[in-house]
Amino acid sequence: MESSVKALSKYRFESSVEALADARIMYDNGRYKNALNRAYYAVFHAMRAVNSLEGFDSSKHSGVIAFFNQTYVKEGVFPKEMSRIIRRASECREKADYLDFFVASKDDAEKQIQRAEEFQIVIRNYLIEKEILVD
């Protein structure tokens, strides 16, 4: 695998790690809508880290998600639960970012952060297996 592809994948995964850390900071400070946003981006950047290994990217979130689901979930590389985590994270982020008067609960934010953590662990293990990350 080309070193530039590995570097891009690693960079995108590091963005995922940073977004998850930001989600925790937002959660700890009672900023639950922002926590939902950052938890989604932790999942999104992790997907992009994996998609980059196939040379794929998209300017649309739906394109990134569709490619990940078709290439990795549908083909059995990752469990179907990954797709459910993506869908829930996306729905929560859209509500938090775009719905007027939406109130994010502490419980919702906590659940989304936990799901993002689970997602990130699976992706981290995959990237270690592919020798993108070092254990």
C-alpha positions as a Python dict, from the first residue, in 0.01 Angstrom:
ca = {
    (1, 'M'): (0, 0, 0),
    (2, 'E'): (127, 341, -93),
    (3, 'S'): (265, 547, 197),
    (4, 'S'): (52, 851, 108),
    (5, 'V'): (-265, 638, 137),
    (6, 'K'): (-150, 511, 477),
    (7, 'A'): (-70, 866, 590),
    (8, 'L'): (-414, 991, 479),
    (9, 'S'): (-592, 706, 655),
    (10, 'K'): (-393, 763, 974),
    (11, 'Y'): (-460, 1139, 961),
    (12, 'R'): (-833, 1083, 919),
    (13, 'F'): (-840, 839, 1208),
    (14, 'E'): (-657, 1091, 1426),
    (15, 'S'): (-932, 1341, 1333),
    (16, 'S'): (-1183, 1083, 1457),
    (17, 'V'): (-997, 1049, 1787),
    (18, 'E'): (-991, 1427, 1827),
    (19, 'A'): (-1364, 1458, 1752),
    (20, 'L'): (-1443, 1195, 2015),
    (21, 'A'): (-1228, 1376, 2271),
    (22, 'D'): (-1418, 1696, 2186),
    (23, 'A'): (-1749, 1511, 2230),
    (24, 'R'): (-1644, 1412, 2581),
    (25, 'I'): (-1546, 1771, 2664),
    (26, 'M'): (-1882, 1898, 2538),
    (27, 'Y'): (-2063, 1627, 2736),
    (28, 'D'): (-1871, 1707, 3055),
    (29, 'N'): (-1971, 2072, 3017),
    (30, 'G'): (-2341, 2006, 2957),
    (31, 'R'): (-2324, 2093, 2586),
    (32, 'Y'): (-2519, 1790, 2471),
    (33, 'K'): (-2612, 1912, 2122),
    (34, 'N'): (-2245, 1980, 2052),
    (35, 'A'): (-2155, 1642, 2198),
    (36, 'L'): (-2392, 1475, 1950),
    (37, 'N'): (-2229, 1666, 1666),
    (38, 'R'): (-1875, 1570, 1767),
    (39, 'A'): (-1971, 1205, 1831),
    (40, 'Y'): (-2107, 1189, 1476),
    (41, 'Y'): (-1788, 1336, 1336),
    (42, 'A'): (-1585, 1078, 1528),
    (43, 'V'): (-1777, 810, 1337),
    (44, 'F'): (-1762, 1002, 1009),
    (45, 'H'): (-1384, 1055, 1015),
    (46, 'A'): (-1330, 690, 1111),
    (47, 'M'): (-1532, 587, 805),
    (48, 'R'): (-1328, 818, 585),
    (49, 'A'): (-1008, 667, 727),
    (50, 'V'): (-1119, 324, 607),
    (51, 'N'): (-1268, 445, 277),
    (52, 'S'): (-938, 610, 188),
    (53, 'L'): (-776, 266, 175),
    (54, 'E'): (-989, 204, -135),
    (55, 'G'): (-907, 547, -277),
    (56, 'F'): (-1261, 671, -214),
    (57, 'D'): (-1384, 1002, -82),
    (58, 'S'): (-1696, 1207, -139),
    (59, 'S'): (-1794, 1568, -84),
    (60, 'K'): (-2126, 1441, 52),
    (61, 'H'): (-2176, 1264, 382),
    (62, 'S'): (-2428, 1032, 219),
    (63, 'G'): (-2162, 922, -31),
    (64, 'V'): (-1910, 842, 243),
    (65, 'I'): (-2174, 645, 435),
    (66, 'A'): (-2305, 457, 130),
    (67, 'F'): (-1956, 354, 19),
    (68, 'F'): (-1862, 236, 369),
    (69, 'N'): (-2183, 37, 407),
    (70, 'Q'): (-2161, -124, 62),
    (71, 'T'): (-1789, -196, 66),
    (72, 'Y'): (-1735, -296, 426),
    (73, 'V'): (-2062, -376, 605),
    (74, 'K'): (-2250, -547, 323),
    (75, 'E'): (-1939, -748, 234),
    (76, 'G'): (-1902, -865, 594),
    (77, 'V'): (-1577, -686, 679),
    (78, 'F'): (-1756, -510, 964),
    (79, 'P'): (-2069, -619, 1155),
    (80, 'K'): (-2412, -482, 1067),
    (81, 'E'): (-2419, -298, 1400),
    (82, 'M'): (-2169, -54, 1246),
    (83, 'S'): (-2434, 57, 999),
    (84, 'R'): (-2686, 111, 1280),
    (85, 'I'): (-2433, 319, 1474),
    (86, 'I'): (-2376, 535, 1165),
    (87, 'R'): (-2750, 585, 1109),
    (88, 'R'): (-2819, 679, 1472),
    (89, 'A'): (-2522, 916, 1486),
    (90, 'S'): (-2631, 1085, 1164),
    (91, 'E'): (-2991, 1124, 1278),
    (92, 'C'): (-2884, 1272, 1612),
    (93, 'R'): (-2642, 1514, 1451),
    (94, 'E'): (-2901, 1633, 1200),
    (95, 'K'): (-3152, 1700, 1479),
    (96, 'A'): (-2891, 1874, 1694),
    (97, 'D'): (-2760, 2087, 1409),
    (98, 'Y'): (-3075, 2170, 1214),
    (99, 'L'): (-3391, 2142, 1422),
    (100, 'D'): (-3503, 2460, 1591),
    (101, 'F'): (-3576, 2414, 1960),
    (102, 'F'): (-3421, 2066, 1968),
    (103, 'V'): (-3307, 1980, 2320),
    (104, 'A'): (-3045, 1708, 2342),
    (105, 'S'): (-3057, 1503, 2657),
    (106, 'K'): (-2763, 1396, 2868),
    (107, 'D'): (-2866, 1034, 2811),
    (108, 'D'): (-2874, 1074, 2431),
    (109, 'A'): (-2530, 1234, 2431),
    (110, 'E'): (-2389, 964, 2657),
    (111, 'K'): (-2528, 686, 2435),
    (112, 'Q'): (-2392, 846, 2118),
    (113, 'I'): (-2047, 888, 2270),
    (114, 'Q'): (-2049, 522, 2377),
    (115, 'R'): (-2151, 413, 2027),
    (116, 'A'): (-1882, 630, 1870),
    (117, 'E'): (-1628, 471, 2105),
    (118, 'E'): (-1742, 122, 2001),
    (119, 'F'): (-1722, 219, 1634),
    (120, 'Q'): (-1378, 366, 1679),
    (121, 'I'): (-1246, 53, 1853),
    (122, 'V'): (-1354, -167, 1562),
    (123, 'I'): (-1198, 72, 1310),
    (124, 'R'): (-878, 105, 1515),
    (125, 'N'): (-838, -273, 1522),
    (126, 'Y'): (-895, -292, 1148),
    (127, 'L'): (-636, -21, 1080),
    (128, 'I'): (-388, -199, 1307),
    (129, 'E'): (-449, -519, 1112),
    (130, 'K'): (-388, -329, 787),
    (131, 'E'): (-67, -185, 938),
    (132, 'I'): (-193, 173, 921),
    (133, 'L'): (-180, 217, 1298),
    (134, 'V'): (60, 67, 1548),
    (135, 'D'): (-90, -108, 1850),
}
